Short mmCIF file of C-alpha atoms in Angstrom, two decimals:
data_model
loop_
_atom_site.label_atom_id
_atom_site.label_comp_id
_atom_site.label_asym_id
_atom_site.label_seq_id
_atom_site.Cartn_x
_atom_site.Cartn_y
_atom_site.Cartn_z
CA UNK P 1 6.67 0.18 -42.42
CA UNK P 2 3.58 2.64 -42.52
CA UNK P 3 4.22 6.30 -40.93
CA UNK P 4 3.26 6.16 -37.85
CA UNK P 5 0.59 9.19 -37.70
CA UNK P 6 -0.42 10.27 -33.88
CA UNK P 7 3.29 10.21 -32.60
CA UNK P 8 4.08 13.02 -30.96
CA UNK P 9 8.01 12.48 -29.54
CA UNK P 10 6.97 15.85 -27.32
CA UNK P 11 3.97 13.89 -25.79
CA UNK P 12 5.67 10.73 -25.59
CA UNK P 13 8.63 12.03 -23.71
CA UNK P 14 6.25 13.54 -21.33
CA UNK P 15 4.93 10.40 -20.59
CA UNK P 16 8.22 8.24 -19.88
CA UNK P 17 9.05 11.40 -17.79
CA UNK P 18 6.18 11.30 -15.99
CA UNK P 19 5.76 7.42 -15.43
CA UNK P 20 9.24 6.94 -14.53
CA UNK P 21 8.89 9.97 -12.00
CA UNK P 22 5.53 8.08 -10.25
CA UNK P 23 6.96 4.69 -10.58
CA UNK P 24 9.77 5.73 -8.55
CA UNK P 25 7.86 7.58 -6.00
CA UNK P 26 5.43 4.29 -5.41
CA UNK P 27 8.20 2.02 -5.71
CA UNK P 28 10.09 4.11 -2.87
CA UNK P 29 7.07 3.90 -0.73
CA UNK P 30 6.90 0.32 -1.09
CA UNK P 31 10.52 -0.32 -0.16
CA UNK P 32 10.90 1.99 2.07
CA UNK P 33 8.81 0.68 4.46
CA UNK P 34 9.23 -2.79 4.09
CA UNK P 35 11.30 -3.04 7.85
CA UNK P 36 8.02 -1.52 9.36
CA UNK P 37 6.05 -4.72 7.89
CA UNK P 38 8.80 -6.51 9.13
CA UNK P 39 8.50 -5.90 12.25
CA UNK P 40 5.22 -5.65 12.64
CA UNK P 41 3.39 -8.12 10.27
CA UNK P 42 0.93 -4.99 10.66
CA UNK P 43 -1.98 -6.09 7.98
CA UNK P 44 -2.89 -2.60 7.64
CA UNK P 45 1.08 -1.68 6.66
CA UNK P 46 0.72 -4.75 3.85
CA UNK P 47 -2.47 -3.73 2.10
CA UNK P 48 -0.54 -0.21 2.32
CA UNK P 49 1.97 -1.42 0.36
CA UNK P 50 0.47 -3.61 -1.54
CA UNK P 51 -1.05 -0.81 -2.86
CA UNK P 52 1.51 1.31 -3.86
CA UNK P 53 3.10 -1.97 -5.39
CA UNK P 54 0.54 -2.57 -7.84
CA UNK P 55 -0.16 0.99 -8.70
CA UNK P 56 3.46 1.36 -9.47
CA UNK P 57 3.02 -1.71 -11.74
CA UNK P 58 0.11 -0.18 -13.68
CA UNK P 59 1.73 3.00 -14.12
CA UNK P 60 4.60 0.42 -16.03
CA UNK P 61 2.27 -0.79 -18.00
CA UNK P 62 0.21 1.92 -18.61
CA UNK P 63 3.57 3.33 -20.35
CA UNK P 64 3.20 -0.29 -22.47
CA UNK P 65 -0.28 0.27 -23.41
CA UNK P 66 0.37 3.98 -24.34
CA UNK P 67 3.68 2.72 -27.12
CA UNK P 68 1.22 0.24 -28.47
CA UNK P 69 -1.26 2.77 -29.20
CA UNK P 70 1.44 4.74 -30.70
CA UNK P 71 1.77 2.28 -33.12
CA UNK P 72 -1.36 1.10 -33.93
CA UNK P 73 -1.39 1.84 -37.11
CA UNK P 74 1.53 -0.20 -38.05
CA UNK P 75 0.79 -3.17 -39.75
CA UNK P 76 4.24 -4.76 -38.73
CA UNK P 77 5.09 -3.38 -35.79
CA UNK P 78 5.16 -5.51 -33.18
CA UNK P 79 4.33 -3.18 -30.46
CA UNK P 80 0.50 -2.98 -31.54
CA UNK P 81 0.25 -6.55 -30.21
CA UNK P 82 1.29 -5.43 -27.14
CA UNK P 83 -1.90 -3.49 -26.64
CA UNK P 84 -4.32 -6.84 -25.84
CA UNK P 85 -1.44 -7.93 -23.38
CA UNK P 86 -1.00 -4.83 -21.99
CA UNK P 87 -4.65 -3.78 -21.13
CA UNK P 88 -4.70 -7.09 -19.19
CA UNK P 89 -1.86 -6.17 -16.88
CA UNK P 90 -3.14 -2.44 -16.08
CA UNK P 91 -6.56 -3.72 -15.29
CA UNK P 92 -5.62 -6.73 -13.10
CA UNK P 93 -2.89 -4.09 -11.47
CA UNK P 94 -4.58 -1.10 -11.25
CA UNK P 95 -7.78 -3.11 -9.94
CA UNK P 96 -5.82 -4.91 -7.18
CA UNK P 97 -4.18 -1.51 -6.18
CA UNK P 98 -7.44 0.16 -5.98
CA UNK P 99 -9.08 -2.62 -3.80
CA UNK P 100 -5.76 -2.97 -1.38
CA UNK P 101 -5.80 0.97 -0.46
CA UNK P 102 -9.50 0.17 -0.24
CA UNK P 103 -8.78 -2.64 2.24
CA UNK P 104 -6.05 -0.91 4.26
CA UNK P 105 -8.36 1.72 5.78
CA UNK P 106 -11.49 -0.91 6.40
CA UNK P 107 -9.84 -4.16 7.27
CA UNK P 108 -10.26 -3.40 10.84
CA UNK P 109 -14.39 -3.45 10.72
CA UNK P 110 -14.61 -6.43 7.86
CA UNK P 111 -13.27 -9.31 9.77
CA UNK P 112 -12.15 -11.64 7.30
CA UNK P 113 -8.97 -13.79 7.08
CA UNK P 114 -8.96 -13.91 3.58
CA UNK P 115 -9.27 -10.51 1.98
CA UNK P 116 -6.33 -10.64 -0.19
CA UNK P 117 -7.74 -13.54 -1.60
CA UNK P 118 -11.02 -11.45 -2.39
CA UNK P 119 -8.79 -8.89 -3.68
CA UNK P 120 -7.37 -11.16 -6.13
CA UNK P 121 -10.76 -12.19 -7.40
CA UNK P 122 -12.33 -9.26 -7.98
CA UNK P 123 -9.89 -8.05 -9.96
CA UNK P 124 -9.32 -11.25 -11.66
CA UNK P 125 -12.77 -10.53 -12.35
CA UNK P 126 -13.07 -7.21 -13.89
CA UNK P 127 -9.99 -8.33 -15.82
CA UNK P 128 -12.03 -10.99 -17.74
CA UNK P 129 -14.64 -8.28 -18.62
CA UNK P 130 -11.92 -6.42 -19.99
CA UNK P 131 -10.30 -9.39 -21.96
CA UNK P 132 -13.78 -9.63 -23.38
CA UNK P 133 -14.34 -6.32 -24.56
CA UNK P 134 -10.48 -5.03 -25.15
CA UNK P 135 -11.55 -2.11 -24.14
CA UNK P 136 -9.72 1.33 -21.94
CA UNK P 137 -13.07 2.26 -21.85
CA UNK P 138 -15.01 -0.17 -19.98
CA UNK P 139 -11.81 -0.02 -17.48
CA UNK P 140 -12.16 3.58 -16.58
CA UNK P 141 -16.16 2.99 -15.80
CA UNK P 142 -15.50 -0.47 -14.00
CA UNK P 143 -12.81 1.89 -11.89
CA UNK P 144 -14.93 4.67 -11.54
CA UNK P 145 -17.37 2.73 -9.66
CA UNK P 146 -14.55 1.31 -7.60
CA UNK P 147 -13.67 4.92 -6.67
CA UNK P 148 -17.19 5.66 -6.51
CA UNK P 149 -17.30 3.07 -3.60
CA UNK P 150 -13.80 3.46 -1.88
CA UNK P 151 -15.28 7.59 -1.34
CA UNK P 152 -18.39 5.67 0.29
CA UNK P 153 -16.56 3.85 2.57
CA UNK P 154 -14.27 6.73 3.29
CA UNK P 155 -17.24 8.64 4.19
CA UNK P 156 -18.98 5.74 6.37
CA UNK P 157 -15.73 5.08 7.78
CA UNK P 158 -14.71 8.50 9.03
CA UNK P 159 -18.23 8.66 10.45
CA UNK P 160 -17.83 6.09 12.62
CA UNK P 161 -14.23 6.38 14.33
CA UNK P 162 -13.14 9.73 15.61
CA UNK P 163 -10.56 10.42 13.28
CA UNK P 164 -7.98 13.07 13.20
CA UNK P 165 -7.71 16.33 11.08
CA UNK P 166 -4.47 14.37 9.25
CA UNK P 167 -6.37 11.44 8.37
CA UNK P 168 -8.97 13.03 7.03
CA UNK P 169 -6.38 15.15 5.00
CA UNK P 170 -4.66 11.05 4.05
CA UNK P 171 -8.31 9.89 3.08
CA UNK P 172 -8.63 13.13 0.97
CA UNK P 173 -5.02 12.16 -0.62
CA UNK P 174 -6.57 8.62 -1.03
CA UNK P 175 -9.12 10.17 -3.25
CA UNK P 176 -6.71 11.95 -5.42
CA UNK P 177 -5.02 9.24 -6.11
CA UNK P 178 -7.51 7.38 -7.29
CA UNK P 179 -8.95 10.53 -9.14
CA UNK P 180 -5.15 10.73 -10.63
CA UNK P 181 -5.19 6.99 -11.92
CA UNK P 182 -8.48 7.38 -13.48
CA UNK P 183 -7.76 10.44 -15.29
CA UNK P 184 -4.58 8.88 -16.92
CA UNK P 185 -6.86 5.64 -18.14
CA UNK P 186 -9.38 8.03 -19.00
CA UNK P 187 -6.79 10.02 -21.30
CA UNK P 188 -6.00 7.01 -23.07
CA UNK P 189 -9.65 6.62 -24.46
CA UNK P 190 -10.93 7.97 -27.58
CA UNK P 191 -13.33 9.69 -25.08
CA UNK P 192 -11.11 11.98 -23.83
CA UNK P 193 -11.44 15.51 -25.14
CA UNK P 194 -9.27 17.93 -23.49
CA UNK P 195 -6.16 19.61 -25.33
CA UNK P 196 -2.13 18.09 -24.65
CA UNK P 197 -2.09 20.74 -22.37
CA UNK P 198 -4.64 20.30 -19.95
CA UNK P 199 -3.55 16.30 -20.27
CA UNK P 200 0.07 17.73 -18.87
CA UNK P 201 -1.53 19.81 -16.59
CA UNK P 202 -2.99 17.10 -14.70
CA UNK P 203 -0.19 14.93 -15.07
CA UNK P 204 1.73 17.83 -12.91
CA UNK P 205 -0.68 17.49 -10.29
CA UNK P 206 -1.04 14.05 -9.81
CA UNK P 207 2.77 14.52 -9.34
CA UNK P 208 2.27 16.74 -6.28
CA UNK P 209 -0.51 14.29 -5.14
CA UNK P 210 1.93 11.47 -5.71
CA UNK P 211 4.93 13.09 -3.69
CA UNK P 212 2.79 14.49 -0.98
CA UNK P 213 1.45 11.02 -0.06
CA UNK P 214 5.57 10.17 -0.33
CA UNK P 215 6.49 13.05 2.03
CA UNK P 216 4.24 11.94 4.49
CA UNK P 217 5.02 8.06 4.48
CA UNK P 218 9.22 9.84 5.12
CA UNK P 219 8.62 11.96 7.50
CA UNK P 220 7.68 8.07 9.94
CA UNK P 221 11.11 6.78 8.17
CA UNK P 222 13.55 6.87 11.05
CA UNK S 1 -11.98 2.20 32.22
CA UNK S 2 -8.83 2.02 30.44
CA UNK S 3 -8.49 1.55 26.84
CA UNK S 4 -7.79 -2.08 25.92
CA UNK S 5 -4.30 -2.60 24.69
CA UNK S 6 -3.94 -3.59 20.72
CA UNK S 7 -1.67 -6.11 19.72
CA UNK S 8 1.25 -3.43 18.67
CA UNK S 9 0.98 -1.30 21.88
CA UNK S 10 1.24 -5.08 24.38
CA UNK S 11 4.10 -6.30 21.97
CA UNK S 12 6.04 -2.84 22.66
CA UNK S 13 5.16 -3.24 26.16
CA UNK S 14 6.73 -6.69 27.03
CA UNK S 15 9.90 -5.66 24.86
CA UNK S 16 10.38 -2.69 26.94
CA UNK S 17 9.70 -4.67 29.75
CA UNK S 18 12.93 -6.47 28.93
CA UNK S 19 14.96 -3.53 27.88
CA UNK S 20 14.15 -2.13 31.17
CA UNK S 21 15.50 -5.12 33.04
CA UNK S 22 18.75 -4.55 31.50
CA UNK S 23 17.59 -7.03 28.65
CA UNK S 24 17.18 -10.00 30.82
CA UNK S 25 14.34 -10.76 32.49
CA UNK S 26 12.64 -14.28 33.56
CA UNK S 27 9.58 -15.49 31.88
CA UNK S 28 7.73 -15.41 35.34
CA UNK S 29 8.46 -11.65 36.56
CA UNK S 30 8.17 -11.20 32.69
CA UNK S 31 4.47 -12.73 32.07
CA UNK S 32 3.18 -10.29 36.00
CA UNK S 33 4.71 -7.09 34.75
CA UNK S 34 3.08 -7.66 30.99
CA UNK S 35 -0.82 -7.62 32.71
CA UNK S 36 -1.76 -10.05 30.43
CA UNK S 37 -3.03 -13.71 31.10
CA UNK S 38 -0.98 -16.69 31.04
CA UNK S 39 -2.55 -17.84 27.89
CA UNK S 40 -2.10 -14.56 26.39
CA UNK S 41 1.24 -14.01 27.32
CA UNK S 42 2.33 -17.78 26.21
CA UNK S 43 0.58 -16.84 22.86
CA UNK S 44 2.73 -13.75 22.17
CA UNK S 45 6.28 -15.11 24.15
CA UNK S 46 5.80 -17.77 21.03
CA UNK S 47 5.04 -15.06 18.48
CA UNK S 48 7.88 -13.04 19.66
CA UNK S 49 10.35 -15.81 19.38
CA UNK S 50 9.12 -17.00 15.86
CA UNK S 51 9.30 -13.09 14.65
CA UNK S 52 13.22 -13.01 16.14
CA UNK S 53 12.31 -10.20 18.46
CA UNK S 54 13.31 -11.78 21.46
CA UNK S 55 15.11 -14.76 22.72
CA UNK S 56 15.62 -17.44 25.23
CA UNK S 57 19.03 -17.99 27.01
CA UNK S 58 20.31 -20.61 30.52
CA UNK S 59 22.21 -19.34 32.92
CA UNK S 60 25.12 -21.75 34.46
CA UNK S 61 22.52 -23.15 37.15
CA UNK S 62 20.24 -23.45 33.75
CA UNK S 63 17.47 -20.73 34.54
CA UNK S 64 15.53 -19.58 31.87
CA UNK S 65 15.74 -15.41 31.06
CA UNK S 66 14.66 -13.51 27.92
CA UNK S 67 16.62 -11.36 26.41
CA UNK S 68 15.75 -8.88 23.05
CA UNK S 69 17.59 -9.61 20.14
CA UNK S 70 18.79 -6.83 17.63
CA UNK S 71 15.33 -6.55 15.67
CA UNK S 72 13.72 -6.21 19.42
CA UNK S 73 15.85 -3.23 20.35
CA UNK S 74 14.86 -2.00 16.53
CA UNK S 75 10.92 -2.34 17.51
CA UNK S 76 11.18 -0.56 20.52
CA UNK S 77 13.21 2.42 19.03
CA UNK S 78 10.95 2.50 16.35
CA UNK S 79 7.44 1.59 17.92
CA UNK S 80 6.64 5.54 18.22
CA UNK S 81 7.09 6.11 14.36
CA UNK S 82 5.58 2.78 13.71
CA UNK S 83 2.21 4.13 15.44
CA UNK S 84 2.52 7.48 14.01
CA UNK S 85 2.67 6.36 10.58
CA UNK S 86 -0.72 3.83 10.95
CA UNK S 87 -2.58 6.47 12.58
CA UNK S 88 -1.47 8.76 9.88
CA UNK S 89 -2.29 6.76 6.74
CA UNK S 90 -5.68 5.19 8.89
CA UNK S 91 -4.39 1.50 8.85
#
């Protein structure tokens, strides 16, 4: 087997760390309120979760995608072939996430039945444009767009409904979460130019962005 | 003018209707106290009873009343957190 030059166990630790540490806070959210859907069949509650569901499985993946760059440069490992596989999951994930959060602060003014269904497609979408190119990079600009457009909506949104100083501080939560998912794609791609540390330094704060959004979905846990 | 009702807020209402009755209640006394129309009311009595928040008992002389079940009693205990958290998180 060839040596296996960019590992870094200190980086790669990290990352396990810091994936199982998100994965557990969006898997928590999406449990945790599952009775509220329950009782409610609330649509705005299931694109919530929803949400945090898929994001949770493209952080997974993401962890995928990151060992198969690892070993890349193996020409037996079977990891590498993970990579194609991989980058097809995080995209159709990570797209679907993106567009339910989208869709559970606007469903109320786009009257559709069949959003999900819309959801689905769009990111069935992108992910074709990604199986076409096989490339991270292509996924963070298709993304940034998507944030670029969730912000718009935000805005537009807020405008029109008189909305309280704590949603506006959720919306701006929203954002960061968004910002956090497309720095970690972004960090993956050769275009990424900022030292381990800063990488870890963001990582922290997506953290804190992560359990904040947690400690406010508790705190209506009764 | 009052604000109109949304679906949550009249569900909450017709349980705690009930709960207030000491958890019986007939459909009739039920459907005036709910201010809603027959039509409406029918529509959410059926949604209520498919979602096991309430249900339908016969007295001996085989009179109808409506009674919460367990997840009823959970909705209305938990309505006020239930609001808080979609006006929180915008949903």
């Amino acid at each position: 087997m060839s040596p296996m030059p960019f590992f870094d166990p200190i980086r790669f630790g990290i990352e396990i760390t810091y994936t199982i540490i998100a994965v557990c806070l969006f898997f928590l959210i999406y449990f945790r309120t599952k009775e509220m859907y329950t009782l409610t069949e609330y649509k705005g509650i299931m694109f919530f979760r929803g949400a945090f569901l898929f994001f949770a499985l493209a952080y997974l993946l993401r962890l995928f995608l990151i060992s198969s760059r690892l070993y890349s440069s193996s020409p037996t490992f079977f990891i590498r072939d993970f990579f194609p596989l991989s980058l097809i999951f995080v995209s159709y994930f990570s797209t679907l996430g993106i567009i339910l959060l989208i869709f559970s602060i606007t469903w109320k003014y786009i009257k559709s039945a069949h959003l999900v269904l819309y959801g689905h497609l769009i990111s069935l979408l992108l992910t074709i444009i990604i199986i076409l190119t096989n490339s991270s990079e292509i996924l963070t600009y298709i993304q940034v767009g998507l944030l670029i457009i969730a912000t718009i909506f935000g805005i537009i949104f807020n405008k029109k409904t008189d909305r309280s100083k704590k949603s506006t501080q959720t919306r701006m939560l929203y954002f960061l979460l968004l910002l956090s998912w497309l720095l970690n794609i972004w960090m993956l791609t050769p275009g990424w130019f900022f030292p381990s540390e800063v990488k870890s330094l963001f990582q922290v704060l997506s953290l804190v962005v992560f359990g904040a959004i947690y400690y406010k979905v508790s705190k209506w846990l009764k | 003018m009052t604000k109109k009702r949304d679906r949550l807020e009249v569900i909450f209402d017709i349980l705690s209707i009930i709960s207030q009755n000491n958890n019986s209640i007939k459909p009739t006394p039920l459907l005036r106290q709910s201010n809603l129309s027959s039509s409406s009311f029918s529509e959410y009595h059926k949604e209520l009873i498919s979602k096991n928040l309430i249900k339908e008992l016969y007295d001996k002389k085989g009179k109808k009343f409506v009674t919460l079940t367990d997840q009823g009693f959970n909705y209305v205990s938990k309505y006020k957190y239930i609001k808080g958290f979609i006006s929180e998180f915008d949903l």
